[in-house]
Coordinates of C-alpha atoms and ligand atoms in Angstrom, one line a residue:
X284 CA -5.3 -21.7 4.6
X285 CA -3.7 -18.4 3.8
X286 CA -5.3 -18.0 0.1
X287 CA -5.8 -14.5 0.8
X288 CA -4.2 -12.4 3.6
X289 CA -5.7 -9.3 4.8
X290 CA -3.3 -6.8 6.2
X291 CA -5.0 -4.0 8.5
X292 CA -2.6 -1.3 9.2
X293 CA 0.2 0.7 6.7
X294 CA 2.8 1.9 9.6
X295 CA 6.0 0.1 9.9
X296 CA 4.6 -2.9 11.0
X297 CA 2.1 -3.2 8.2
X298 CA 4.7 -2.4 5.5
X299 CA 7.4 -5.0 6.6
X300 CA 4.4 -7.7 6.7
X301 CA 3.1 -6.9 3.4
X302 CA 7.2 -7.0 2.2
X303 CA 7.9 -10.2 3.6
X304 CA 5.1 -12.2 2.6
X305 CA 5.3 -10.8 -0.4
X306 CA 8.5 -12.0 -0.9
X307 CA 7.9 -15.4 0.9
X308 CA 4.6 -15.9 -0.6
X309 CA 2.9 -18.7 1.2
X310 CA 1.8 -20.2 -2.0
X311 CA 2.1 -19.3 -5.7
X312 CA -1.6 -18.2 -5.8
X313 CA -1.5 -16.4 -1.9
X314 CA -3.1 -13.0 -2.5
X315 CA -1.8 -10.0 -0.1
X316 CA -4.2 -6.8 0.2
X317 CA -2.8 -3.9 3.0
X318 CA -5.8 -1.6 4.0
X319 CA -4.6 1.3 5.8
X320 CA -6.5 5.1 6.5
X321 CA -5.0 7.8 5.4
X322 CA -7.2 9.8 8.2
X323 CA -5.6 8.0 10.9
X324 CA -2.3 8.0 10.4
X325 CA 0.3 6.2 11.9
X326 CA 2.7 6.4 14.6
X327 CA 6.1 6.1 12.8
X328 CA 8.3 7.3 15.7
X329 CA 10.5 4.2 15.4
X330 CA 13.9 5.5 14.3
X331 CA 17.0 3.5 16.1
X332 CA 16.8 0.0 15.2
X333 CA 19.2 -3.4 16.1
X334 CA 21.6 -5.4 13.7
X335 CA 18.6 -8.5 13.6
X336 CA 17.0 -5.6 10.9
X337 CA 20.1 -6.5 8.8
X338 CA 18.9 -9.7 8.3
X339 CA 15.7 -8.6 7.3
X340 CA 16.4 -6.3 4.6
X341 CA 18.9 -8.9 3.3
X342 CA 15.7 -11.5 3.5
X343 CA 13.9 -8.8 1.0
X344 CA 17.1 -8.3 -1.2
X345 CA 17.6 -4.6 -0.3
X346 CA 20.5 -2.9 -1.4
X347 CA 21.7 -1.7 2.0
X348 CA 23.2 1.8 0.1
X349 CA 20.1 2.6 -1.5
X350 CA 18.3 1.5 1.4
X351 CA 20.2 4.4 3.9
X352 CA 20.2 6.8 1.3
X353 CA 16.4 6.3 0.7
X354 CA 15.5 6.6 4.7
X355 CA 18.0 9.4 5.3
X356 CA 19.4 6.9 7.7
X357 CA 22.9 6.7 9.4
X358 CA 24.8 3.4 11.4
X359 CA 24.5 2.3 14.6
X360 CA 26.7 0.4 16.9
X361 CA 24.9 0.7 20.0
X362 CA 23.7 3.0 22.7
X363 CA 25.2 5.4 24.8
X364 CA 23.9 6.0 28.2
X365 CA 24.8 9.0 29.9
X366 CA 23.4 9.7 33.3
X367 CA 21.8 6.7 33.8
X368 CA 23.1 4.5 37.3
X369 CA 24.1 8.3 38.6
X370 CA 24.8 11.8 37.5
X371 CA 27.4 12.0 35.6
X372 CA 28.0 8.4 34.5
X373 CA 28.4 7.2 30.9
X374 CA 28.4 4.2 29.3
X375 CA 28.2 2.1 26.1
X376 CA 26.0 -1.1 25.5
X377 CA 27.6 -1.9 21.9
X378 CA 26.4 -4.2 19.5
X379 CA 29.4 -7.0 20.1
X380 CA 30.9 -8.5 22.8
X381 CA 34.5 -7.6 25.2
X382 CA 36.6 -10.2 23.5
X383 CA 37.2 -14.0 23.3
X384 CA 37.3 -15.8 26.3
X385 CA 40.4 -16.2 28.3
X386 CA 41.3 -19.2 30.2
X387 CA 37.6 -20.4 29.2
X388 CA 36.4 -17.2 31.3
X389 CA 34.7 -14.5 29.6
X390 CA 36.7 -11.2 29.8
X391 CA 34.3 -9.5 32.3
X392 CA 35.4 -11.7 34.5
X393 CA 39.1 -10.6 34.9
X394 CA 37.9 -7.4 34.4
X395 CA 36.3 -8.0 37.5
X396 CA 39.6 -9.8 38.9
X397 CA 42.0 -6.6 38.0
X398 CA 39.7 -4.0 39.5
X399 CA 39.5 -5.5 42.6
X400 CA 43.5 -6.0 42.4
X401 CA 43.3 -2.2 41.7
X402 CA 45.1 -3.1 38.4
X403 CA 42.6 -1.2 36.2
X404 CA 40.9 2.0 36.6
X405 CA 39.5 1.6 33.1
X406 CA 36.0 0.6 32.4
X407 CA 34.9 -2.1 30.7
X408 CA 34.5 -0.6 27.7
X409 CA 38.1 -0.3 27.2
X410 CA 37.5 -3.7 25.6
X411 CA 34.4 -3.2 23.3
X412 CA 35.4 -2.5 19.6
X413 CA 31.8 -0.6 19.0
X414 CA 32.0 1.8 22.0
X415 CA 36.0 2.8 21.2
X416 CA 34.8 3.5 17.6
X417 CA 31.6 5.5 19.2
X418 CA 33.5 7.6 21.1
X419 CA 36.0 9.0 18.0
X420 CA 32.2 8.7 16.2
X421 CA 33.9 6.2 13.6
X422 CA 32.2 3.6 11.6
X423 CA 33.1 1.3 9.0
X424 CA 30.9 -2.5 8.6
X425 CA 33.3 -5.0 10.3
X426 CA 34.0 -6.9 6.9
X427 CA 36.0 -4.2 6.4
X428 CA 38.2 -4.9 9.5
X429 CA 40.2 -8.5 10.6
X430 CA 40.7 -10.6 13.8
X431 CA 39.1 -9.7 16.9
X432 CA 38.8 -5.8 15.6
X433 CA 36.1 -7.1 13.7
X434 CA 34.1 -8.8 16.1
X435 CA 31.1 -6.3 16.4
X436 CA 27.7 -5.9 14.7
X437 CA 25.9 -3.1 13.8
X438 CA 22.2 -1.6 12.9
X439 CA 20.5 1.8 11.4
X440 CA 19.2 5.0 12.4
X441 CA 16.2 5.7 9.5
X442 CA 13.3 8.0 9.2
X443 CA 10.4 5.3 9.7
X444 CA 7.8 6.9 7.5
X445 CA 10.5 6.7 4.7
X446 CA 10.9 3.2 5.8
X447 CA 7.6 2.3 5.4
X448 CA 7.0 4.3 1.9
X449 CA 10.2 1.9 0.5
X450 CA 8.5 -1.0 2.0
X451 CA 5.2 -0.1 0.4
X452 CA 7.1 0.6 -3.1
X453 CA 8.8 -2.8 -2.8
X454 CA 5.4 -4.6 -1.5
X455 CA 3.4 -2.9 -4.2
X456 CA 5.7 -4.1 -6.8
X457 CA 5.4 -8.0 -5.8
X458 CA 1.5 -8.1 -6.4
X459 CA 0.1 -6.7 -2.9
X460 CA -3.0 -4.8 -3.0
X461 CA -3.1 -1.4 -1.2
X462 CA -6.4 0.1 0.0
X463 CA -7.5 2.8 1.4
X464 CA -10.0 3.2 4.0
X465 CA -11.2 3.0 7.5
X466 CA -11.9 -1.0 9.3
X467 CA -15.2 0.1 10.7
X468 CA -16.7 -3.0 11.5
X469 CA -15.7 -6.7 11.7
X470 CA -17.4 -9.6 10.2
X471 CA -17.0 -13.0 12.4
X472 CA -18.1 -16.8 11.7
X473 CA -21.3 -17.4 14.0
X474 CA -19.6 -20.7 14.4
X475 CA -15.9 -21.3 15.0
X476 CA -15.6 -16.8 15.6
X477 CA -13.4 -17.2 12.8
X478 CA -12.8 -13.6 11.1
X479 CA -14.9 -13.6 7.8
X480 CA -14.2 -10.2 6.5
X481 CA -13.4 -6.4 7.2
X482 CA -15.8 -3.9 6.7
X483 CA -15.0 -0.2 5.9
X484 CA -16.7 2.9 5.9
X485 CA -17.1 3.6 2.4
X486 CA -19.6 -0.2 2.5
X487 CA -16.5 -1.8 0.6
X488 CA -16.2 -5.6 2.7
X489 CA -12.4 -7.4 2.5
X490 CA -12.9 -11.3 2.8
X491 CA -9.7 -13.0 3.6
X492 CA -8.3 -16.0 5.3
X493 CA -5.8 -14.8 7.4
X494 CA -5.3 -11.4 8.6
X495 CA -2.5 -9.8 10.2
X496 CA -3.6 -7.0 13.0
X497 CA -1.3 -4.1 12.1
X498 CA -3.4 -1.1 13.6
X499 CA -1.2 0.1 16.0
X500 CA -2.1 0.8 19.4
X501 CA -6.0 1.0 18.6
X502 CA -5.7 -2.9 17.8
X503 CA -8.4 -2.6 15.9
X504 CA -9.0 -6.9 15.1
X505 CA -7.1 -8.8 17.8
X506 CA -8.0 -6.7 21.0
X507 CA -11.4 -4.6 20.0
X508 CA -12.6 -7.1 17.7
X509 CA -11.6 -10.6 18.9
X510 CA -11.6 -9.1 22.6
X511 CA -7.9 -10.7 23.4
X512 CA -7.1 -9.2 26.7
X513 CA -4.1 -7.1 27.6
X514 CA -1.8 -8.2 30.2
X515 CA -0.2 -4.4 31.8
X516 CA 3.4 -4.1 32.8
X517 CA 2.8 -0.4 34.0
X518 CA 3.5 -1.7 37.4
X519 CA 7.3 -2.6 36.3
X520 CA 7.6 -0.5 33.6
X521 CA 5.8 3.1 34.1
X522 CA 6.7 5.7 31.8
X523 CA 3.8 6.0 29.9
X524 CA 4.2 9.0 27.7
X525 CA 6.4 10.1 25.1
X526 CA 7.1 13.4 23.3
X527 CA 8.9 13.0 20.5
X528 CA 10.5 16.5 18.8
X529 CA 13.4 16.4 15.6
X530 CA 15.5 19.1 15.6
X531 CA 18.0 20.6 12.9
X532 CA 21.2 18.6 13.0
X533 CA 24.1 20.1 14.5
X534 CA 26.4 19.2 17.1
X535 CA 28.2 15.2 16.5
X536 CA 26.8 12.6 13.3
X537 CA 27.1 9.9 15.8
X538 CA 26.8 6.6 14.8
X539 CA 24.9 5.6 17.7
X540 CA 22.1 6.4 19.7
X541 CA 21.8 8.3 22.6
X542 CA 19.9 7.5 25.9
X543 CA 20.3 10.6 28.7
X544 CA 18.0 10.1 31.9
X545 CA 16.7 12.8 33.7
X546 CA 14.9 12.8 37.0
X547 CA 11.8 11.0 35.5
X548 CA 12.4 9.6 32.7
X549 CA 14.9 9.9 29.8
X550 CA 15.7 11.3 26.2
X551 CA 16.8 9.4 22.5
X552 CA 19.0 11.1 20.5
X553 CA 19.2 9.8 17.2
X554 CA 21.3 11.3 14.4
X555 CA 19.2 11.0 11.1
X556 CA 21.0 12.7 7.7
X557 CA 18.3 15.2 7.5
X558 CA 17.4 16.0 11.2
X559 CA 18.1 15.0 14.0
X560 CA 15.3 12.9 16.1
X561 CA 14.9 13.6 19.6
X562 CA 11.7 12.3 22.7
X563 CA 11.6 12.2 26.1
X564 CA 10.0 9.0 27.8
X565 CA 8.4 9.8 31.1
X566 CA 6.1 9.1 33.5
X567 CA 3.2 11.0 33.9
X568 CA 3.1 10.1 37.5
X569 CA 6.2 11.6 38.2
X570 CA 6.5 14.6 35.6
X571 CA 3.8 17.1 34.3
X572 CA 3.7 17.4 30.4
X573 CA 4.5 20.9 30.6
X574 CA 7.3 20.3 32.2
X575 CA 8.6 17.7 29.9
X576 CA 8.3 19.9 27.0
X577 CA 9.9 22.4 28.7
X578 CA 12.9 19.4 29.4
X579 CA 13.0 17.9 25.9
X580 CA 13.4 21.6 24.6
X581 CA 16.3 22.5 26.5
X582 CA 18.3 19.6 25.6
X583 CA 18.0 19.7 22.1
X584 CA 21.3 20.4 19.9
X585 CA 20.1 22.0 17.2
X586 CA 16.5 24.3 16.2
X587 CA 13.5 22.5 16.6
X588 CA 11.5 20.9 13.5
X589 CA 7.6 22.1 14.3
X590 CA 5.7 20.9 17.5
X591 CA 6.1 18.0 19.7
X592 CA 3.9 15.1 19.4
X593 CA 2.7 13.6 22.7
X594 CA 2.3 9.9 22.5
X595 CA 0.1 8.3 25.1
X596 CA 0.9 4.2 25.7
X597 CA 0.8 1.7 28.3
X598 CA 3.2 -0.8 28.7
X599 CA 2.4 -4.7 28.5
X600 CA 1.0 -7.1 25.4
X601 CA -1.9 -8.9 24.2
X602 CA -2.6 -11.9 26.6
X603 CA -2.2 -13.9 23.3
X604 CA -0.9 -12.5 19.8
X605 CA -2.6 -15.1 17.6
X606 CA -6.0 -15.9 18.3
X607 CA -8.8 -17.8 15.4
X608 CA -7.3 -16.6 12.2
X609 CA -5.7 -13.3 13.5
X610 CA -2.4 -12.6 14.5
X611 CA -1.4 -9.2 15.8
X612 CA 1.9 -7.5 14.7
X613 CA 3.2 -4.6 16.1
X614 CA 1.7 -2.3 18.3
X615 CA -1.5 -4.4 18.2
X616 CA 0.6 -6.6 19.5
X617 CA 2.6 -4.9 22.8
X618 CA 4.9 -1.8 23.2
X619 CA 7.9 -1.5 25.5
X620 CA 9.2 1.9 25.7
X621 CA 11.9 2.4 22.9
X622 CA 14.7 2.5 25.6
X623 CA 16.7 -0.9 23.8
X624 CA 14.7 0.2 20.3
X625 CA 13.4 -3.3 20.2
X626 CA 9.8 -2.9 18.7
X627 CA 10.6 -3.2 15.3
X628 CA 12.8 -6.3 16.0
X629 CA 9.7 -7.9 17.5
X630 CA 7.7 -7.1 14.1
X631 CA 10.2 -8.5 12.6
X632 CA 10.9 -11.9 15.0
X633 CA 6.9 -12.3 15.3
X634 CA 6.6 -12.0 11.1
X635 CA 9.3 -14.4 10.7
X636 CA 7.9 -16.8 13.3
X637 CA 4.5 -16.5 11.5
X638 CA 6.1 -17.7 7.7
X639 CA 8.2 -20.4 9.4
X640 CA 4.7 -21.7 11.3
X641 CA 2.3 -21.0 8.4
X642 CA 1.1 -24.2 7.1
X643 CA -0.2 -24.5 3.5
X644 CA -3.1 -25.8 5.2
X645 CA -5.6 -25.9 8.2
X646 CA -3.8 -24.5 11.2
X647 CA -3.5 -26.8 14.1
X648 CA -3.5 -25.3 17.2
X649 CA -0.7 -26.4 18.8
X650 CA 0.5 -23.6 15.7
X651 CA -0.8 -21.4 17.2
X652 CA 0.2 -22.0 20.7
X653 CA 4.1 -22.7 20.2
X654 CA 3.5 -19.3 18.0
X655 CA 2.2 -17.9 21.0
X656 CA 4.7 -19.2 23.6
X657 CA 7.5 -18.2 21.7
X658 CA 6.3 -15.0 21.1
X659 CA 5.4 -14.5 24.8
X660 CA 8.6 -15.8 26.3
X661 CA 10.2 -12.8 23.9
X662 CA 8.2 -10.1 25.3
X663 CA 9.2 -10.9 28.9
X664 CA 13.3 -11.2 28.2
X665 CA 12.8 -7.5 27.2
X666 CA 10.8 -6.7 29.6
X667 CA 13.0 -7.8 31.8
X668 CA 16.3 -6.2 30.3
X669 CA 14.3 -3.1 29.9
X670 CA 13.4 -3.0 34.0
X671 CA 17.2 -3.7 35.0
X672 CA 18.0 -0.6 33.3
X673 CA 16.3 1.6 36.2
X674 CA 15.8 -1.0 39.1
X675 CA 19.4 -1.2 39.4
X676 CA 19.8 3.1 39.2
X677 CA 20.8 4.4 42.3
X678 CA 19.7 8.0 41.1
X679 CA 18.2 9.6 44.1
X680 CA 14.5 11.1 42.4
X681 CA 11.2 9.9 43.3
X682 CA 10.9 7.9 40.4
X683 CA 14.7 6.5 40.3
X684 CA 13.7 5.4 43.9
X685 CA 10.5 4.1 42.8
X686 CA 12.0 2.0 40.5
X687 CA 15.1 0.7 43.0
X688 CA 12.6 -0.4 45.0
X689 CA 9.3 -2.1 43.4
X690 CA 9.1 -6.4 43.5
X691 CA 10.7 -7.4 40.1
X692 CA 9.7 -10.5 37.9
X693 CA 10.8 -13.6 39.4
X694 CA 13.3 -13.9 36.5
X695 CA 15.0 -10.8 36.5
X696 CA 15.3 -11.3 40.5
X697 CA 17.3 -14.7 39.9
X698 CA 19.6 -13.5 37.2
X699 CA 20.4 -9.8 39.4
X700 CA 21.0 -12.7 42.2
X701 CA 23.4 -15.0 40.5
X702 CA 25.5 -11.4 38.7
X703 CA 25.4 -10.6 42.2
X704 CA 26.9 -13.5 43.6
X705 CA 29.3 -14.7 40.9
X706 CA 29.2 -11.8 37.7
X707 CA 27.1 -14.4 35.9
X708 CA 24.2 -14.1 33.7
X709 CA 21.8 -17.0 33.0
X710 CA 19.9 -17.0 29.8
X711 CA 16.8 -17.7 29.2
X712 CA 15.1 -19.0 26.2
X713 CA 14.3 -16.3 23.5
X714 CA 16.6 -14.3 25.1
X715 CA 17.6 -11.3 22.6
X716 CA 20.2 -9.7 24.7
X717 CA 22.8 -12.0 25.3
X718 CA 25.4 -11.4 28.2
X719 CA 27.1 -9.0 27.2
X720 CA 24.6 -7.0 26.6
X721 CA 23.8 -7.2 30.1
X722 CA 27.0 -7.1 31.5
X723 CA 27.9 -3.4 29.3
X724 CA 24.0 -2.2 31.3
X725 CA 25.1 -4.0 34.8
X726 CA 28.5 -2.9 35.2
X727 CA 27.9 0.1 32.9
X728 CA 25.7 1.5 35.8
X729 CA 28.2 0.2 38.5
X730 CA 26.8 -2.9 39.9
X731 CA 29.3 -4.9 40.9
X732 CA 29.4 -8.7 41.5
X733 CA 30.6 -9.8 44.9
X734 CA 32.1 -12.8 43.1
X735 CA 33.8 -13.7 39.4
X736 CA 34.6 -17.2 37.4
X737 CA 36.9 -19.2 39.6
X738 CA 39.3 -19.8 36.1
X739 CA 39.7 -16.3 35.3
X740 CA 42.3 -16.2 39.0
X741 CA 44.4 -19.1 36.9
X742 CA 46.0 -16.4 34.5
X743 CA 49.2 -14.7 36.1
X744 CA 47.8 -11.4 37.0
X745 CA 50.7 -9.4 35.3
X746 CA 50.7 -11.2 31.9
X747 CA 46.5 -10.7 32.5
X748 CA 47.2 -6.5 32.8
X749 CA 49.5 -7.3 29.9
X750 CA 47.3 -9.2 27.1
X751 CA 44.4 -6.8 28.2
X752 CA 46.2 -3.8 27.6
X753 CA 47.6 -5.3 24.4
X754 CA 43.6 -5.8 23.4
X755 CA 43.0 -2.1 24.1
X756 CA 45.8 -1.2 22.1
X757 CA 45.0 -3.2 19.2
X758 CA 41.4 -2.5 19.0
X759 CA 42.3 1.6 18.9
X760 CA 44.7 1.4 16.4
X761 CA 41.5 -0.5 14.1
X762 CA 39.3 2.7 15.2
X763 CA 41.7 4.5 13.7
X764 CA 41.7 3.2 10.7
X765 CA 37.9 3.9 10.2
X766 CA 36.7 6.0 8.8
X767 CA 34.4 9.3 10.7
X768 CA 31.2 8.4 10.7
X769 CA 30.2 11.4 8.2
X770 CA 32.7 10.6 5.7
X771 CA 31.1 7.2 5.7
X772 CA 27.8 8.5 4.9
X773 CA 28.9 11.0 2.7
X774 CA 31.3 8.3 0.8
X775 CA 28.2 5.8 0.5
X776 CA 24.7 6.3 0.6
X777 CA 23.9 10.2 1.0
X778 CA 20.4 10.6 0.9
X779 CA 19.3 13.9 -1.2
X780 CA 18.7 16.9 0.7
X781 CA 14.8 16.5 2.4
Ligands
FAD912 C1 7.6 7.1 21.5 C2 7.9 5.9 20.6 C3 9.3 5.7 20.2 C4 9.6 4.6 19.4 N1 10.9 4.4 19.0 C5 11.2 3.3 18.4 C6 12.6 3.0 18.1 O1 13.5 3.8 18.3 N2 12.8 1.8 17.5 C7 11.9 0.9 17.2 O2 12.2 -0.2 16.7 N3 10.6 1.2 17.4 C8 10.2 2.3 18.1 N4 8.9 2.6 18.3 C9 7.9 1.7 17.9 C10 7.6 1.9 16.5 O3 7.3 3.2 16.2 C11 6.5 0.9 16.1 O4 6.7 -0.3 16.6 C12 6.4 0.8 14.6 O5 6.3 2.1 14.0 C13 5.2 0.0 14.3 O6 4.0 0.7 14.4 P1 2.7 0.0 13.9 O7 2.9 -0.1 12.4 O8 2.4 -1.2 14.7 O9 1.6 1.1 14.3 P2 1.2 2.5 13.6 O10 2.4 3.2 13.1 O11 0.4 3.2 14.6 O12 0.3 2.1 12.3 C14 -1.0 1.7 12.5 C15 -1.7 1.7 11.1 O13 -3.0 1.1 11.3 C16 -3.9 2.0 10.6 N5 -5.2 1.9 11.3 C17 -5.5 1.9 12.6 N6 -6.8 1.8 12.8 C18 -7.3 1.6 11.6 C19 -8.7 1.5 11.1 N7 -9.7 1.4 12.0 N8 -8.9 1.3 9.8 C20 -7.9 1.3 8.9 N9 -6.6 1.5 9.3 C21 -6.3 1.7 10.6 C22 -3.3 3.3 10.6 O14 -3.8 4.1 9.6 C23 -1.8 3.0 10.4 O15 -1.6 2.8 9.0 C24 8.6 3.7 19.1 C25 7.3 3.9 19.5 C26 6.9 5.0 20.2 C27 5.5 5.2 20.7

């Protein structure tokens, strides 16, 4: 079916679909056009990134050196929350877990055990390789590590427009067809609604097969043009603006991200070798945008880098992401705030979905329906990992409050009940964020289980204190044998001066 597919959109989204099917090419004779306007722009805000992008730019073949160096990128190894819970807390959702198992419990569980004991003051981080390596702002990929040191995973910090011009560079030299114009109408089949063909301003018409709505949040094909509804998460999720402001580099290269809240809302920090990206996510509701600018610009480390650009967005996702012959991608397809920096892992889970379900031929639509299921049951498991985040803050603003307080999702409410109850979490499927990732968020922000795993009370608690100690011991002496972060960079893939 997919002789020829259209692409409508050049941002991130665009790019990395034009890129992958490129390199996946549906069939030997599958032809691959982009259309994207110049006059519109794109968003490109997307900077911090998660280790599934690893697997991505190994799919394409990309060099990973020449791949930092090209986007002035830098490493991550998770996110450090500061403020967040309360005032003055900190803590580190790292990409990894807090060690193996012990007595078939995991180790939050005796964690649990030897601070109730009063045995350990420390918190759990104590036990996460990526957050002990954050904090001395050390990084080095865990092959270069052994044993349980090297148990962690780890993603990038990159300029996305850079991103998408490699992308594009990449695409462009695989056979796919850039154009340049503005989608100004759509052409449909009077009979099945099918779309026939794009039509831009200039008269030019694009006929194509399939076509992949990249457009960003105008989604131009799938909701304008097809009329897919949107289903709003406002209601759970409500920041809906963003400023977004670089700023000369100075203070700590960190290699990770960092997330500080403020009394309604919160600010990225992400180190980039050229600059240094900064934004504040707020709700309008609860803060003028005035008065965020005036926020974001006091909390910056270094000069700023021109003007702030307000983004406007509401939180939610296309009641359906493939519809006829269109499947959106993207921001045409949903946006959760950037908190967890998951939107360009769901371009790249719903574009990989998409090749593994294309069929040389007709589409059945139960394709399109397990594409859509999958797709939506993704959505919600970050939606719902994003909304523990501030329904469990016990900040004491309006909008902290808010949030403690407002009905969740019946599936967050179950697994908050069962942590609650026992320090478990149950998973769902198409869950991205396994447990510990939500245990580093739920204990991180100090809610504590009444309960733990039955087997972690077998261990002796002494020779527990003991071998946990022992772990903390071992995994610092690895961090010190990394390298700082900078030297790293420097070492590997410096990008040239911007
Ligand atoms: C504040 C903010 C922070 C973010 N931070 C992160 C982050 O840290 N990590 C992360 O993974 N993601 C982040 N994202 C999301 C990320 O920026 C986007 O998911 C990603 O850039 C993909 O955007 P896109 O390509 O879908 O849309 P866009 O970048 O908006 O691109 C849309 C494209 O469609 C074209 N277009 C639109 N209408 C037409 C038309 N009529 N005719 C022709 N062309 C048209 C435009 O020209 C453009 O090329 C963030 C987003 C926001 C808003």
């Amino acid at each position: 079916m997919a002789q020829h597919i259209i692409i409508a959109g050049g941002g991130s989204a665009g790019w990395m679909a034009a890129a992958l099917f490129a390199r996946l090419r549906p069939a030997p004779d599958t032809r691959i056009t982009l259309v994207e306007s110049d006059a519109i722009g794109t968003i490109g805000v997307g900077e911090a990134t998660i280790p599934i992008l690893r697997n991505f730019n190994r799919l394409l073949g990309l060099h990973e050196p020449d791949f930092v160096a090209a986007t002035q990128g830098s490493f991550k190894l998770g996110i450090e929350f500061v403020d967040w819970g309360q005032t003055g807390n900190r803590h580190f959702h790292g990409f990894g877990d807090h060690g193996a198992p012990i007595d078939g419990a995991a180790p939050h569980h005796h964690w649990h055990r030897l601070h109730a004991a009063g045995r350990t003051g420390d918190p759990i981080d104590a036990w996460s390789m990526p957050a002990l390596a954050a904090a001395q702002d050390r990084f080095a990929p865990p092959e270069a590590l052994r044993g349980e040191a090297a148990q962690y995973r780890y993603a990038y910090h990159f300029d996305a427009g850079l991103y998408a011009r490699l992308l594009r560079s990449y695409a462009e030299a695989r056979g796919v067809t850039r154009v340049e114009g503005r989608i100004l109408d759509l052409e449909r089949d009077a009979e099945t609604g099918d779309l026939r063909a794009l039509l831009l301003d200039d008269g030019r018409r694009l006929d194509g097969d399939l076509f992949l709505d990249c457009t960003g949040f105008a989604s131009r094909l799938l909701g304008q043009g097809l009329e897919v509804g949107f289903v709003d998460w406002s209601h759970w999720l409500p920041a809906n603006r963003a400023l977004a402001l670089g700023c000369a580099r100075a203070g700590r290269f960190t290699p990770f991200t960092r997330s500080t809240a403020h009394a309604a809302g919160w600010q990225w920090r992400i180190p980039l070798q050229h600059r240094t990206g900064n934004g504040l996510v707020y709700s309008s509701a609860h803060l003028a945008d005035d008065a965020a600018e005036q926020l974001l610009r006091t909390h910056l480390d270094g000069a700023a880098i021109g003007e702030p650009r307000l983004l406007r967005f509401t939180t939610g996702r296309r009641a359906r992401f493939w519809a006829h012959n269109v499947v959106a991608i993207g921001l045409a397809a949903g946006f959760m705030e950037p908190l967890e920096s998951t939107s360009l892992q769901l371009v790249q889970t719903g574009l990989v979905r998409l090749a593994e379900l294309l069929p040389a031929g007709p589409v059945d639509p139960v394709i399109l329906a397990e594409y859509n299921r999958e797709t939506i049951a993704e959505y919600e498991r970050i939606r719902d990992f994003l909304i523990a985040h501030y329904c469990i803050s016990r900040r004491p603003e309006p909008f902290w409050r808010d949030m403690a307080a407002m009905p969740l999702p019946d599936t967050l409410a179950y697994k908050l009940a069962l942590w609650d109850a026992i320090g478990r979490v149950p998973l769902y499927a198409q869950e991205s964020h396994q447990e510990p990732s939500w245990v580093a968020i739920l204990l991180g922000q100090g809610r504590l289980p009444r309960g733990h795993d039955p087997a972690a009370d077998r261990p002796p608690l002494d020779g527990l204190a003991t071998l946990l100690a022992e772990r903390h011991a071992a995994l610092s002496a690895a961090v010190g044998r990394m390298p700082p972060h900078d030297h790293f960079v420097a070492r590997t893939c410096r990008a040239e001066a911007a």
